[in-house]
């Protein structure tokens, strides 16, 4: 398997969330096993109208799936229990001058 083939996505799902997009990708290791990458991509637009994207990525391997899923579910449940499912604010905070 070449390095280029290793970097290709096996399976992918995209979640749009306002200016953010989340990518859940399955990739293959050199040994042929699978792992997941989760990428957050945020679109930024300058005052001149030039678009760019900031990306943050995490890698998850099968041995970590169970612990990750459990922690995600606990934190999600806590937030919903404390604050409900309604969105409190979608507004971008303005810079104070």
CSV table of N, CA and C in Angstrom, one decimal:
chain,number,residue,atom,x,y,z
A,1,UNK,N,0.8,-1.2,0.0
A,1,UNK,CA,0.0,0.0,0.0
A,1,UNK,C,0.9,1.2,0.0
A,2,UNK,N,0.6,2.2,-0.9
A,2,UNK,CA,1.4,3.4,-1.0
A,2,UNK,C,1.0,4.4,0.1
A,3,UNK,N,1.8,5.4,0.4
A,3,UNK,CA,1.4,6.4,1.4
A,3,UNK,C,0.2,7.1,0.9
A,4,UNK,N,0.0,7.3,-0.4
A,4,UNK,CA,-1.2,8.0,-0.9
A,4,UNK,C,-2.4,7.2,-0.7
A,5,UNK,N,-2.3,5.9,-0.9
A,5,UNK,CA,-3.5,5.0,-0.7
A,5,UNK,C,-3.8,5.0,0.8
A,6,UNK,N,-2.8,5.1,1.7
A,6,UNK,CA,-3.0,5.1,3.1
A,6,UNK,C,-3.8,6.3,3.5
A,7,UNK,N,-3.6,7.5,2.9
A,7,UNK,CA,-4.2,8.7,3.2
A,7,UNK,C,-5.7,8.8,2.7
A,8,UNK,N,-6.1,7.9,1.7
A,8,UNK,CA,-7.4,8.0,1.2
A,8,UNK,C,-8.4,7.6,2.2
A,9,UNK,N,-9.6,8.2,2.1
A,9,UNK,CA,-10.7,7.9,3.0
A,9,UNK,C,-11.4,6.6,2.6
A,10,UNK,N,-11.7,5.8,3.5
A,10,UNK,CA,-12.4,4.5,3.3
A,10,UNK,C,-13.9,4.8,3.3
A,11,UNK,N,-14.3,5.6,4.3
A,11,UNK,CA,-15.7,6.0,4.5
A,11,UNK,C,-15.7,7.3,5.2
A,12,UNK,N,-16.7,8.2,4.9
A,12,UNK,CA,-16.7,9.5,5.4
A,12,UNK,C,-18.2,10.0,5.6
A,13,UNK,N,-18.3,10.8,6.7
A,13,UNK,CA,-19.6,11.4,7.0
A,13,UNK,C,-19.3,12.9,7.3
A,14,UNK,N,-20.2,13.8,6.8
A,14,UNK,CA,-20.0,15.2,7.0
A,14,UNK,C,-21.2,15.8,7.8
A,15,UNK,N,-20.9,16.6,8.8
A,15,UNK,CA,-22.0,17.3,9.6
A,15,UNK,C,-21.7,18.8,9.5
A,16,UNK,N,-22.7,19.5,9.0
A,16,UNK,CA,-22.6,20.9,8.9
A,16,UNK,C,-23.3,21.5,10.1
A,17,UNK,N,-22.6,22.6,10.7
A,17,UNK,CA,-23.1,23.2,11.9
A,17,UNK,C,-22.7,24.7,11.8
A,18,UNK,N,-23.5,25.5,11.1
A,18,UNK,CA,-23.2,26.9,10.9
A,18,UNK,C,-22.0,27.1,10.1
A,19,UNK,N,-21.0,27.9,10.6
A,19,UNK,CA,-19.7,28.1,9.9
A,19,UNK,C,-18.8,26.9,10.1
A,20,UNK,N,-19.2,26.0,10.9
A,20,UNK,CA,-18.3,24.8,11.2
A,20,UNK,C,-18.8,23.6,10.4
A,21,UNK,N,-17.9,22.8,9.9
A,21,UNK,CA,-18.2,21.5,9.3
A,21,UNK,C,-17.3,20.5,10.0
A,22,UNK,N,-18.0,19.4,10.4
A,22,UNK,CA,-17.2,18.3,11.0
A,22,UNK,C,-17.2,17.1,10.0
A,23,UNK,N,-16.0,16.5,9.9
A,23,UNK,CA,-15.8,15.4,9.0
A,23,UNK,C,-15.4,14.2,9.9
A,24,UNK,N,-16.1,13.1,9.7
A,24,UNK,CA,-15.8,11.8,10.4
A,24,UNK,C,-15.3,10.9,9.3
A,25,UNK,N,-14.0,10.6,9.3
A,25,UNK,CA,-13.4,9.8,8.2
A,25,UNK,C,-12.8,8.5,8.7
A,26,UNK,N,-13.0,7.4,8.0
A,26,UNK,CA,-12.3,6.2,8.3
A,26,UNK,C,-11.1,6.1,7.3
A,27,UNK,N,-9.9,5.8,7.9
A,27,UNK,CA,-8.7,5.7,7.2
A,27,UNK,C,-8.0,4.3,7.5
A,28,UNK,N,-7.1,4.0,6.7
A,28,UNK,CA,-6.4,2.7,6.9
A,28,UNK,C,-4.9,2.9,7.4
A,29,UNK,N,-4.5,2.1,8.3
A,29,UNK,CA,-3.1,2.1,8.7
A,29,UNK,C,-2.3,1.3,7.7
A,30,UNK,N,-1.0,1.4,7.8
A,30,UNK,CA,-0.1,0.6,7.0
A,30,UNK,C,-0.3,-0.9,7.1
A,31,UNK,N,-0.7,-1.3,8.3
A,31,UNK,CA,-1.0,-2.7,8.6
A,31,UNK,C,-2.4,-3.2,8.1
A,32,UNK,N,-3.2,-2.2,7.6
A,32,UNK,CA,-4.5,-2.6,7.0
A,32,UNK,C,-5.6,-2.5,8.0
A,33,UNK,N,-5.4,-2.0,9.2
A,33,UNK,CA,-6.4,-1.8,10.2
A,33,UNK,C,-7.0,-0.4,10.0
A,34,UNK,N,-8.2,-0.1,10.6
A,34,UNK,CA,-8.8,1.1,10.4
A,34,UNK,C,-8.7,2.0,11.6
A,35,UNK,N,-8.8,3.3,11.4
A,35,UNK,CA,-8.9,4.3,12.5
A,35,UNK,C,-9.8,5.4,12.0
A,36,UNK,N,-10.1,6.3,12.9
A,36,UNK,CA,-11.0,7.4,12.6
A,36,UNK,C,-10.3,8.7,12.8
A,37,UNK,N,-10.6,9.7,11.9
A,37,UNK,CA,-10.2,11.0,12.1
A,37,UNK,C,-11.4,11.9,12.2
A,38,UNK,N,-11.4,12.8,13.2
A,38,UNK,CA,-12.5,13.8,13.3
A,38,UNK,C,-11.9,15.2,13.0
A,39,UNK,N,-12.4,15.8,12.0
A,39,UNK,CA,-11.8,17.1,11.6
A,39,UNK,C,-12.9,18.2,11.8
A,40,UNK,N,-12.6,19.3,12.5
A,40,UNK,CA,-13.4,20.5,12.6
A,40,UNK,C,-12.9,21.5,11.6
A,41,UNK,N,-13.7,21.9,10.7
A,41,UNK,CA,-13.3,22.9,9.7
A,41,UNK,C,-14.1,24.2,9.9
A,42,UNK,N,-13.5,25.3,10.2
A,42,UNK,CA,-14.2,26.6,10.4
A,42,UNK,C,-13.9,27.6,9.3
A,43,UNK,N,-14.9,28.1,8.7
A,43,UNK,CA,-14.7,29.1,7.7
A,43,UNK,C,-14.5,30.5,8.3
A,44,UNK,N,-13.5,31.2,7.9
A,44,UNK,CA,-13.2,32.5,8.3
A,44,UNK,C,-13.2,33.4,7.0
A,45,UNK,N,-13.8,34.6,7.2
A,45,UNK,CA,-13.8,35.6,6.1
A,45,UNK,C,-13.2,36.9,6.6
A,46,UNK,N,-12.2,37.4,5.9
A,46,UNK,CA,-11.5,38.6,6.3
A,46,UNK,C,-12.4,39.8,5.9
A,47,UNK,N,-12.0,41.0,6.4
A,47,UNK,CA,-12.8,42.2,6.1
A,47,UNK,C,-12.7,42.5,4.6
A,48,UNK,N,-11.7,41.9,3.9
A,48,UNK,CA,-11.6,42.1,2.5
A,48,UNK,C,-12.4,41.1,1.7
A,49,UNK,N,-13.0,40.2,2.4
A,49,UNK,CA,-13.9,39.2,1.8
A,49,UNK,C,-13.1,37.9,1.3
A,50,UNK,N,-11.9,37.7,1.8
A,50,UNK,CA,-11.1,36.5,1.5
A,50,UNK,C,-11.5,35.4,2.5
A,51,UNK,N,-11.8,34.3,1.9
A,51,UNK,CA,-12.2,33.1,2.7
A,51,UNK,C,-11.0,32.2,3.0
A,52,UNK,N,-11.0,31.7,4.2
A,52,UNK,CA,-10.0,30.7,4.5
A,52,UNK,C,-10.6,29.7,5.5
A,53,UNK,N,-9.9,28.6,5.7
A,53,UNK,CA,-10.5,27.6,6.6
A,53,UNK,C,-9.4,27.2,7.7
A,54,UNK,N,-9.9,27.2,9.0
A,54,UNK,CA,-9.0,26.7,10.0
A,54,UNK,C,-9.5,25.2,10.3
A,55,UNK,N,-8.5,24.3,10.4
A,55,UNK,CA,-8.9,22.9,10.7
A,55,UNK,C,-8.2,22.4,11.9
A,56,UNK,N,-8.9,21.6,12.7
A,56,UNK,CA,-8.4,20.9,13.8
A,56,UNK,C,-8.8,19.4,13.7
A,57,UNK,N,-7.8,18.6,14.0
A,57,UNK,CA,-8.1,17.1,13.7
A,57,UNK,C,-7.6,16.3,14.9
A,58,UNK,N,-8.4,15.3,15.2
A,58,UNK,CA,-8.1,14.3,16.2
A,58,UNK,C,-8.1,12.9,15.6
A,59,UNK,N,-7.3,12.0,16.1
A,59,UNK,CA,-7.2,10.7,15.6
A,59,UNK,C,-7.7,9.7,16.7
A,60,UNK,N,-8.6,8.8,16.3
A,60,UNK,CA,-9.1,7.8,17.3
A,60,UNK,C,-8.9,6.4,16.7
A,61,UNK,N,-8.3,5.6,17.6
A,61,UNK,CA,-8.1,4.2,17.2
A,61,UNK,C,-9.1,3.3,17.9
A,62,UNK,N,-9.3,2.1,17.3
A,62,UNK,CA,-10.3,1.2,17.8
A,62,UNK,C,-10.3,1.0,19.3
A,63,UNK,N,-9.1,0.9,19.8
A,63,UNK,CA,-8.9,0.6,21.3
A,63,UNK,C,-9.4,1.7,22.2
A,64,UNK,N,-9.6,2.9,21.6
A,64,UNK,CA,-10.1,4.0,22.3
A,64,UNK,C,-11.6,4.3,22.1
A,65,UNK,N,-12.2,3.7,21.2
A,65,UNK,CA,-13.6,4.0,20.8
A,65,UNK,C,-14.6,3.9,22.0
A,66,UNK,N,-14.5,2.8,22.8
A,66,UNK,CA,-15.4,2.6,23.9
A,66,UNK,C,-15.3,3.7,24.9
A,67,UNK,N,-14.1,4.1,25.3
A,67,UNK,CA,-13.9,5.1,26.3
A,67,UNK,C,-14.3,6.5,25.8
A,68,UNK,N,-14.0,6.7,24.5
A,68,UNK,CA,-14.4,8.0,23.9
A,68,UNK,C,-15.9,8.1,23.8
A,69,UNK,N,-16.6,7.1,23.3
A,69,UNK,CA,-18.0,7.1,23.2
A,69,UNK,C,-18.7,7.3,24.6
A,70,UNK,N,-18.2,6.6,25.6
A,70,UNK,CA,-18.7,6.7,27.0
A,70,UNK,C,-18.6,8.2,27.5
A,71,UNK,N,-17.4,8.7,27.3
A,71,UNK,CA,-17.2,10.1,27.8
A,71,UNK,C,-18.0,11.1,27.0
A,72,UNK,N,-18.1,10.9,25.7
A,72,UNK,CA,-19.0,11.8,24.8
A,72,UNK,C,-20.4,11.7,25.3
A,73,UNK,N,-20.9,10.6,25.5
A,73,UNK,CA,-22.3,10.4,26.0
A,73,UNK,C,-22.5,11.0,27.4
A,74,UNK,N,-21.6,10.9,28.3
A,74,UNK,CA,-21.7,11.4,29.6
A,74,UNK,C,-21.7,13.0,29.6
A,75,UNK,N,-20.8,13.5,28.8
A,75,UNK,CA,-20.7,15.0,28.7
A,75,UNK,C,-22.0,15.5,28.0
A,76,UNK,N,-22.4,14.9,26.9
A,76,UNK,CA,-23.6,15.3,26.2
A,76,UNK,C,-24.8,15.3,27.1
A,77,UNK,N,-25.0,14.2,27.8
A,77,UNK,CA,-26.1,14.1,28.7
A,77,UNK,C,-26.1,15.1,29.8
A,78,UNK,N,-24.9,15.4,30.3
A,78,UNK,CA,-24.7,16.4,31.4
A,78,UNK,C,-25.2,17.8,30.9
A,79,UNK,N,-24.7,18.2,29.7
A,79,UNK,CA,-25.1,19.5,29.1
A,79,UNK,C,-26.6,19.6,28.9
A,80,UNK,N,-27.2,18.6,28.3
A,80,UNK,CA,-28.6,18.6,28.1
A,80,UNK,C,-29.4,18.6,29.4
A,81,UNK,N,-28.9,17.9,30.4
A,81,UNK,CA,-29.6,17.9,31.7
A,81,UNK,C,-29.5,19.2,32.4
A,82,UNK,N,-28.4,19.9,32.2
A,82,UNK,CA,-28.2,21.2,32.9
A,82,UNK,C,-28.8,22.4,32.2
A,83,UNK,N,-28.7,22.3,30.8
A,83,UNK,CA,-29.1,23.5,30.0
A,83,UNK,C,-30.2,23.2,29.0
A,84,UNK,N,-30.7,21.9,28.9
A,84,UNK,CA,-31.7,21.6,27.9
A,84,UNK,C,-31.2,21.5,26.5
A,85,UNK,N,-32.0,21.2,25.6
A,85,UNK,CA,-31.6,21.1,24.2
A,85,UNK,C,-31.8,22.4,23.4
A,86,UNK,N,-32.5,23.4,23.9
A,86,UNK,CA,-32.6,24.7,23.2
A,86,UNK,C,-31.3,25.4,23.1
A,87,UNK,N,-31.1,26.0,22.0
A,87,UNK,CA,-29.9,26.8,21.8
A,87,UNK,C,-30.1,28.2,22.4
A,88,UNK,N,-29.1,28.5,23.3
A,88,UNK,CA,-29.2,29.8,24.0
A,88,UNK,C,-28.9,30.9,23.1
A,89,UNK,N,-27.8,30.8,22.4
A,89,UNK,CA,-27.4,32.0,21.5
A,89,UNK,C,-26.6,31.5,20.3
A,90,UNK,N,-27.0,31.9,19.1
A,90,UNK,CA,-26.2,31.7,17.9
A,90,UNK,C,-25.4,32.9,17.5
A,91,UNK,N,-25.5,34.0,18.3
A,91,UNK,CA,-24.9,35.2,17.9
A,91,UNK,C,-23.4,35.2,18.2
A,92,UNK,N,-22.6,35.7,17.2
A,92,UNK,CA,-21.2,35.8,17.4
A,92,UNK,C,-20.9,37.0,18.3
A,93,UNK,N,-20.1,36.8,19.3
A,93,UNK,CA,-19.8,37.9,20.2
A,93,UNK,C,-19.0,39.0,19.5
A,94,UNK,N,-19.5,40.2,19.6
A,94,UNK,CA,-18.8,41.3,19.0
A,94,UNK,C,-17.6,41.8,19.8
A,95,UNK,N,-16.6,42.3,19.2
A,95,UNK,CA,-15.4,42.8,19.9
A,95,UNK,C,-15.7,44.1,20.5
A,96,UNK,N,-15.3,44.3,21.8
A,96,UNK,CA,-15.5,45.6,22.4
A,96,UNK,C,-14.4,46.5,22.1
A,97,UNK,N,-14.8,47.7,21.8
A,97,UNK,CA,-13.8,48.7,21.4
A,97,UNK,C,-13.4,49.6,22.5
